[in-house]
XYZ file of C-alpha atoms in Angstrom:
549
model
C 68.556 113.056 144.047
C 70.785 111.318 146.596
C 73.747 109.177 145.529
C 75.479 106.238 147.220
C 78.205 103.746 146.289
C 78.459 100.962 148.899
C 76.270 97.910 149.582
C 76.389 98.704 153.313
C 74.844 102.137 152.696
C 71.534 102.426 154.626
C 69.626 103.515 151.540
C 66.196 102.421 152.780
C 66.433 105.124 155.456
C 65.745 107.756 152.807
C 62.384 106.172 151.983
C 61.454 107.294 155.516
C 61.861 110.865 154.266
C 60.244 110.352 150.858
C 63.586 110.857 149.118
C 64.867 109.064 146.007
C 68.344 107.524 146.034
C 70.454 105.926 143.271
C 73.757 104.111 142.986
C 76.493 106.377 141.631
C 77.732 104.854 138.358
C 80.957 106.569 137.275
C 82.869 106.050 134.051
C 85.165 108.895 133.170
C 86.978 109.560 129.886
C 90.027 110.692 131.843
C 90.928 111.851 135.344
C 92.121 115.336 134.438
C 89.695 117.024 136.842
C 90.235 114.611 139.735
C 94.021 114.698 139.435
C 93.986 118.486 139.635
C 92.687 118.022 143.211
C 94.477 114.860 144.344
C 97.373 112.548 143.516
C 97.309 110.149 140.554
C 97.839 106.902 142.485
C 94.641 107.075 144.558
C 92.309 104.109 143.925
C 90.747 104.535 140.475
C 87.217 103.954 141.755
C 87.594 106.645 144.411
C 88.945 109.008 141.763
C 86.068 108.173 139.427
C 83.487 108.710 142.185
C 85.036 112.048 143.160
C 85.220 113.352 139.593
C 81.745 112.106 138.631
C 80.091 113.813 141.615
C 82.163 116.949 141.169
C 80.969 117.260 137.563
C 77.431 115.982 138.283
C 76.543 117.222 141.793
C 73.892 115.436 143.875
C 71.621 116.976 146.478
C 73.416 114.732 148.957
C 75.748 111.730 148.778
C 76.082 108.887 151.295
C 79.616 107.667 151.970
C 80.649 104.740 154.135
C 84.055 105.045 155.818
C 85.110 101.733 154.256
C 88.630 102.601 153.069
C 91.178 105.390 152.797
C 90.359 106.003 149.130
C 86.701 106.675 149.828
C 87.578 108.829 152.828
C 89.817 110.903 150.544
C 86.999 111.296 147.997
C 84.609 112.270 150.798
C 86.961 114.926 152.144
C 87.653 116.355 148.687
C 83.943 116.609 147.866
C 83.141 118.267 151.181
C 85.797 120.890 150.430
C 84.071 121.571 147.092
C 80.745 122.204 148.837
C 79.031 118.857 148.173
C 76.838 117.788 151.090
C 78.051 114.417 152.353
C 76.363 112.055 154.802
C 79.208 110.062 156.354
C 78.274 106.736 157.974
C 80.607 104.478 159.960
C 80.365 100.761 159.178
C 81.881 98.271 161.655
C 84.325 95.622 160.500
C 82.596 92.875 162.504
C 79.071 91.434 162.511
C 78.527 90.337 166.130
C 76.072 91.875 168.623
C 78.224 94.845 169.670
C 78.964 95.612 166.004
C 75.237 95.587 165.183
C 74.550 97.985 168.074
C 77.367 100.263 166.947
C 76.114 100.291 163.357
C 72.562 100.954 164.542
C 73.832 104.042 166.363
C 75.480 105.251 163.126
C 72.205 104.788 161.237
C 70.221 106.576 163.956
C 72.715 109.413 163.781
C 72.128 109.587 160.002
C 68.367 109.718 160.615
C 68.861 112.592 163.036
C 70.965 114.502 160.482
C 68.291 113.949 157.833
C 65.499 115.156 160.138
C 67.398 118.396 160.662
C 68.361 118.829 157.003
C 64.907 118.026 155.609
C 62.967 119.485 158.560
C 60.795 116.348 158.366
C 60.177 113.581 160.923
C 61.310 110.065 160.063
C 58.498 107.791 158.810
C 59.392 104.380 160.228
C 56.546 102.600 158.421
C 57.689 103.909 155.022
C 61.231 102.843 155.900
C 60.171 99.281 156.761
C 58.010 99.094 153.648
C 61.091 99.905 151.547
C 62.874 96.981 153.171
C 60.280 94.618 151.672
C 60.740 95.711 148.093
C 63.634 93.543 146.931
C 63.135 90.694 144.469
C 64.658 87.219 144.588
C 66.368 85.590 141.616
C 65.223 82.724 139.428
C 67.215 79.494 139.483
C 69.401 78.659 136.491
C 72.986 78.565 135.298
C 74.795 81.885 135.204
C 78.137 83.679 135.081
C 79.033 86.239 137.735
C 81.144 89.345 137.960
C 82.834 89.128 141.354
C 85.298 91.227 143.322
C 85.501 94.992 143.431
C 82.823 97.353 142.107
C 82.867 97.131 138.314
C 82.078 99.738 135.635
C 78.793 99.610 133.762
C 80.575 98.932 130.459
C 81.889 95.617 131.813
C 78.362 94.432 132.630
C 76.946 95.639 129.319
C 79.652 93.909 127.263
C 79.441 90.712 129.329
C 75.677 90.519 128.990
C 75.903 91.168 125.253
C 78.447 88.398 124.708
C 77.255 85.733 127.157
C 74.431 83.313 126.351
C 73.683 82.873 130.073
C 72.615 85.364 132.733
C 75.464 87.525 134.054
C 74.976 88.526 137.698
C 76.527 91.318 139.719
C 78.205 89.757 142.758
C 80.718 92.554 143.264
C 81.223 94.371 146.534
C 78.654 97.044 145.633
C 75.903 94.710 144.418
C 72.347 95.639 145.275
C 70.514 92.355 145.660
C 69.747 92.219 149.375
C 66.463 90.667 150.423
C 64.956 91.420 153.838
C 62.760 88.502 154.916
C 60.184 88.710 157.710
C 60.323 92.465 158.161
C 59.166 92.917 161.770
C 56.472 95.161 163.106
C 58.720 97.211 165.362
C 57.323 99.175 168.268
C 60.057 101.812 168.157
C 62.355 103.424 165.643
C 65.347 102.143 167.620
C 64.166 98.528 167.414
C 63.538 98.823 163.672
C 66.977 100.304 163.040
C 68.710 97.668 165.187
C 67.015 94.903 163.163
C 67.977 96.722 159.953
C 71.625 97.136 160.987
C 71.829 93.392 161.586
C 70.384 92.718 158.128
C 72.943 94.968 156.429
C 75.873 93.462 158.325
C 74.519 89.982 157.572
C 75.081 90.354 153.822
C 77.851 88.380 152.134
C 80.823 90.346 153.501
C 83.141 92.460 151.451
C 86.893 91.839 151.584
C 87.380 94.736 153.999
C 85.746 92.713 156.771
C 88.274 90.778 158.904
C 86.136 87.634 158.681
C 85.110 87.123 155.070
C 84.826 83.335 155.119
C 81.121 83.608 154.274
C 82.181 84.783 150.819
C 82.803 81.115 150.013
C 79.046 80.831 149.409
C 79.514 82.885 146.229
C 81.745 80.251 144.683
C 79.937 77.143 145.944
C 76.720 77.637 143.959
C 76.466 74.707 141.483
C 74.684 76.996 139.001
C 77.743 79.294 138.799
C 79.519 78.367 135.549
C 82.233 80.990 135.415
C 83.638 84.030 137.202
C 84.810 87.345 135.829
C 86.904 88.542 138.748
C 87.187 92.327 138.737
C 89.846 94.353 140.504
C 90.457 98.103 140.502
C 93.758 99.763 139.714
C 95.555 100.848 142.909
C 93.267 98.741 145.119
C 94.610 95.399 146.330
C 91.803 94.106 148.590
C 90.265 91.749 146.057
C 93.485 90.584 144.410
C 94.087 88.457 147.516
C 90.794 86.632 147.111
C 91.418 85.990 143.426
C 94.805 84.481 144.242
C 93.129 82.046 146.658
C 90.512 80.708 144.216
C 90.734 76.939 143.593
C 92.798 76.096 140.520
C 89.833 74.433 138.795
C 87.735 77.625 138.980
C 86.806 78.842 135.498
C 87.723 82.466 136.006
C 88.918 85.536 134.154
C 90.670 88.333 136.045
C 90.077 91.851 134.755
C 91.502 95.065 136.169
C 89.941 98.367 135.164
C 90.426 102.004 136.092
C 86.867 103.209 135.274
C 87.922 104.803 131.988
C 87.131 103.432 128.489
C 90.817 103.346 127.474
C 91.068 99.539 127.574
C 87.675 98.745 126.031
C 89.176 96.794 123.126
C 91.293 94.640 125.397
C 88.325 94.051 127.702
C 86.126 92.908 124.799
C 88.828 90.509 123.586
C 89.227 88.933 127.008
C 85.491 88.593 127.580
C 84.803 87.114 124.171
C 87.638 84.602 124.554
C 86.416 83.715 128.052
C 82.872 82.995 126.877
C 84.203 81.145 123.817
C 86.201 78.907 126.135
C 83.175 78.243 128.326
C 80.880 77.498 125.364
C 78.738 80.429 126.511
C 79.157 82.870 123.632
C 75.780 84.405 122.819
C 74.157 82.704 119.820
C 73.439 85.962 117.984
C 77.018 87.096 118.555
C 78.401 83.743 117.427
C 76.256 83.866 114.290
C 77.443 87.356 113.449
C 81.034 86.933 114.577
C 81.861 83.397 113.556
C 82.248 82.697 109.828
C 79.566 84.541 107.906
C 81.168 85.497 104.576
C 79.627 83.439 101.785
C 81.427 83.484 98.467
C 80.080 80.145 97.362
C 81.731 76.785 97.877
C 84.972 77.637 96.077
C 87.241 75.918 98.592
C 89.293 78.998 99.568
C 89.249 80.425 103.086
C 90.885 83.522 104.530
C 91.916 84.668 107.954
C 92.909 88.237 108.713
C 94.602 89.305 111.936
C 94.517 93.071 112.464
C 96.876 93.958 115.283
C 98.247 97.250 116.528
C 101.601 96.783 114.733
C 100.881 94.541 111.748
C 97.958 93.237 109.716
C 98.367 89.675 108.522
C 96.386 87.558 106.064
C 96.474 83.831 105.352
C 94.513 82.186 102.520
C 93.980 78.406 102.586
C 92.733 75.993 99.964
C 90.213 73.215 100.597
C 93.002 70.986 101.965
C 94.003 73.758 104.440
C 97.276 74.370 102.620
C 98.519 77.963 102.628
C 98.249 79.419 99.124
C 99.056 82.998 100.077
C 100.074 85.084 103.062
C 100.840 88.744 103.691
C 102.230 90.788 106.595
C 102.005 94.585 106.353
C 102.202 97.428 108.926
C 98.787 98.383 110.320
C 99.618 102.069 110.363
C 97.146 104.676 111.561
C 93.974 103.129 110.046
C 93.189 99.497 110.775
C 90.366 99.416 108.225
C 92.636 100.637 105.437
C 95.315 98.137 106.453
C 92.755 95.311 106.338
C 91.704 96.276 102.791
C 95.314 96.572 101.625
C 96.463 93.300 103.188
C 93.519 91.331 101.832
C 94.020 92.843 98.386
C 97.710 91.885 98.357
C 97.023 88.347 99.594
C 94.335 87.822 96.943
C 96.666 89.179 94.270
C 99.475 86.806 95.284
C 97.064 83.863 95.122
C 95.551 84.967 91.795
C 92.105 85.189 93.391
C 89.410 87.816 93.864
C 87.346 88.285 96.992
C 84.397 86.474 95.450
C 86.532 83.336 95.314
C 86.665 83.139 99.103
C 84.075 80.869 100.699
C 84.506 82.420 104.132
C 86.597 85.056 105.898
C 87.248 85.273 109.628
C 88.804 88.350 111.210
C 90.696 88.460 114.486
C 92.911 90.881 116.416
C 92.082 94.208 118.038
C 90.958 95.675 114.719
C 88.678 92.760 113.833
C 85.598 94.974 113.953
C 86.986 97.503 111.463
C 87.060 95.441 108.243
C 84.978 96.860 105.399
C 84.286 93.465 103.810
C 81.999 90.824 105.265
C 83.904 88.730 107.766
C 83.267 86.666 110.863
C 84.912 87.479 114.164
C 86.875 85.256 116.564
C 89.247 86.455 119.294
C 92.984 86.288 118.697
C 93.332 84.080 121.779
C 91.259 81.320 120.171
C 92.869 81.945 116.772
C 96.443 81.754 118.085
C 95.563 78.525 119.864
C 94.103 77.067 116.669
C 97.013 78.199 114.498
C 99.673 76.898 116.901
C 97.907 73.551 117.362
C 97.847 73.156 113.565
C 101.642 73.530 113.359
C 102.605 72.155 116.792
C 99.936 69.638 117.879
C 101.724 68.824 121.150
C 101.972 72.468 122.278
C 101.085 73.023 125.928
C 101.272 76.828 126.052
C 101.647 79.853 123.797
C 103.635 82.985 124.551
C 102.371 85.736 122.268
C 104.113 89.105 122.386
C 102.567 91.583 120.004
C 102.735 95.312 119.522
C 100.088 96.186 122.119
C 100.067 93.362 124.634
C 101.629 90.113 125.731
C 99.680 86.924 126.455
C 100.225 83.465 127.868
C 97.646 80.961 126.598
C 97.447 77.559 128.264
C 96.293 74.670 126.049
C 94.749 71.325 126.902
C 96.955 69.214 124.610
C 94.283 69.102 121.922
C 94.551 72.732 120.798
C 91.762 74.149 122.988
C 92.259 77.081 125.361
C 92.233 76.156 129.053
C 93.093 79.602 130.395
C 94.984 82.735 129.443
C 96.577 85.826 130.943
C 97.311 89.214 129.407
C 99.296 92.198 130.563
C 97.118 95.048 131.831
C 97.159 98.213 129.756
C 100.916 98.797 129.848
C 103.495 99.045 127.060
C 106.229 97.327 129.077
C 106.778 93.767 127.877
C 105.354 94.395 124.392
C 106.642 95.070 120.898
C 105.954 98.749 121.419
C 108.363 98.682 124.362
C 111.083 97.252 122.090
C 110.391 99.944 119.490
C 110.815 102.603 122.162
C 114.061 101.051 123.375
C 115.400 100.704 119.820
C 114.682 104.371 119.197
C 116.473 105.305 122.419
C 119.504 103.269 121.304
C 119.403 104.896 117.828
C 118.693 101.632 116.000
C 115.685 99.686 114.705
C 113.972 96.414 115.619
C 116.327 94.381 113.440
C 119.287 96.146 115.011
C 118.107 95.566 118.570
C 117.598 91.890 117.738
C 121.198 91.605 116.519
C 122.538 93.539 119.514
C 120.792 91.205 121.933
C 122.499 88.101 120.527
C 125.787 88.709 122.374
C 126.642 90.374 125.683
C 129.319 90.444 128.341
C 127.669 92.065 131.365
C 124.274 91.233 132.852
C 122.514 94.579 133.342
C 119.222 94.868 135.197
C 116.445 97.132 133.901
C 114.406 97.240 137.094
C 111.551 99.636 136.275
C 108.124 98.091 135.723
C 107.075 101.018 133.504
C 108.156 101.631 129.902
C 108.635 105.353 130.529
C 110.877 104.810 133.578
C 112.718 101.982 131.820
C 113.580 104.429 129.046
C 115.109 106.737 131.657
C 117.173 103.826 132.972
C 118.451 103.072 129.478
C 119.399 106.722 128.942
C 121.352 106.599 132.222
C 123.139 103.420 131.122
C 124.093 105.087 127.833
C 125.506 107.998 129.841
C 127.569 105.470 131.832
C 129.058 104.275 128.509
C 127.665 100.765 128.864
C 127.897 98.515 125.811
C 124.774 98.474 123.660
C 124.677 94.674 123.639
C 124.708 94.615 127.433
C 121.908 97.204 127.620
C 119.785 95.222 125.166
C 120.425 92.101 127.247
C 118.929 93.964 130.230
C 115.940 95.028 128.142
C 115.359 91.438 127.002
C 115.559 90.124 130.556
C 113.060 92.779 131.657
C 110.544 91.590 129.042
C 111.275 87.951 129.846
C 110.704 88.543 133.560
C 107.267 90.027 132.970
C 106.209 87.206 130.670
C 107.678 84.516 132.937
C 105.541 85.814 135.805
C 102.435 85.288 133.651
C 103.662 81.780 132.781
C 103.991 81.023 136.491
C 100.569 82.466 137.339
C 99.013 80.307 134.636
C 100.885 77.186 135.812
C 101.701 76.737 132.131
C 103.586 73.661 130.987
C 105.519 73.056 127.774
C 106.115 72.544 125.023
C 106.082 76.344 124.690
C 105.478 78.040 121.340
C 106.148 81.750 120.870
C 104.118 83.808 118.401
C 103.926 87.454 117.425
C 106.502 89.758 115.886
C 108.733 89.756 118.972
C 109.328 86.015 118.430
C 111.682 87.071 115.618
C 113.924 88.693 118.228
C 116.341 85.907 119.150
C 117.622 87.792 122.196
C 114.128 87.922 123.743
C 113.568 84.227 122.996
C 116.871 83.296 124.662
C 116.047 85.420 127.713
C 112.620 83.776 127.985
C 114.119 80.297 127.729
C 116.470 81.234 130.523
C 113.667 82.568 132.732
C 111.242 79.661 132.303
C 113.925 76.983 132.100
C 112.549 75.340 128.955
C 113.152 75.583 125.211
C 110.748 77.659 123.160
C 109.560 76.686 119.693
C 109.197 79.496 117.151
C 107.123 79.063 113.965
C 108.754 79.945 110.664
C 106.378 82.921 110.396
C 105.365 83.693 114.009
C 103.275 86.729 113.007
C 100.930 84.551 110.947
C 99.654 82.204 113.670
C 96.585 84.301 114.457
C 95.638 84.715 110.794
C 96.245 80.999 110.211
C 93.950 80.115 113.101
C 91.285 82.489 111.755
C 91.520 80.871 108.308
C 91.166 77.423 109.890
C 88.034 78.584 111.727
C 86.727 79.838 108.364
C 87.433 76.439 106.812
C 85.403 74.763 109.578
C 82.268 76.350 108.171
């Protein structure tokens, strides 16, 4: 079998030799093997391709010299003995570029004739160019940007009620119309080179204005814009999208480490676009049926705490609980629900419906619906602060900015990407470094004399900075002030990217840290409202969804 990875790869050529070819589809559990051969900061896709082929060798692989990352992967594989066909793709699409690309394809054909000891069958090649299907008309969502992992497509197609199309840079949807009857191999290949270069261009082409056609289709209802860690090509296009584009930006590194965060973002995105799959909505909405008793529960299972709110038929809180999640989210869910029921003098059979939210929402042992924490935080905040324009939620695992429409519905949201910096976990790490606890670091951050900058964008490096500041005998209050400003700076950048407007409401456990709240108010230049129990907003929203029926 032959493998390839780029939409400009001349894959139909191999039909002229009777050879099968497939798109390489990497998703690695880790990059231990790849990083033993190369440096860690190489583009994640290139690393994934290299490791996948190294562990699952092909007869041959076809590489286009499209970027430095892929050239690195190509060189590393060749050193390991993998046979690589390397093809040069021009950056332009005019006549000279087509001629140049045709020469590269003819050179590939010559290499194949020598390797396979078989003449090129031009008729079989042209027949392969006819075998691509067109799409039906209809509304759809699209995954756009850089090549995306299979898991992203599978999860999107499971959650979305509409078709989800692959419009990434490696898509394979080309259609060759009016395949000519060419007199010579050279004429056929020249026509073919023009067809390949005539595709919607990737962002590596100097002139990529034709990409606008992707976003102008009236049937396109939403965009999941995918970027790859350590690759910036497509981030520029995302930044230039019109503000009214319904889009979700996702960055992956081709490992499953952020699967939970990816599912949360996708589900919230489709919820916001009224495109959540009916079967999913039925299973994950509000399915617990304890009879019409008039009590409703919401449970928010986060990485740091598990929170429960029970409402009566008038949506008044009759009980609430906040406990540490610990090592087992399922056990924490059982314990928190049991405590909340005990405080209310109820049993589980008294609950008409239960809705679960948070990263652990799929781990509850009792029957419960499922709504993302983004929608639940929006609902809970709107219940307490109807005029809220945006939510800043800093939890144990991530931080979010959720923009509201003034009526409690989510307009857009942003989350930090798979990094502890700017989260509650970051504060725990800093508190431990300063030999205190979360309550202590909150008190220390209330007063300061010197503004200290914690410049590192990584929690691990920030810890090293703090250790250095301790060695310099800096005051603890001043160090904590620097930590708070570091968190505030990260969150403020998300506020700016979302074009969020106040009133701002802060939720999550970090909202109890007055120093962080003050630093955020300073960074965004507006006051921030904090609920009496900021950790309960997600559970409150879930309970309100349960009460909706």
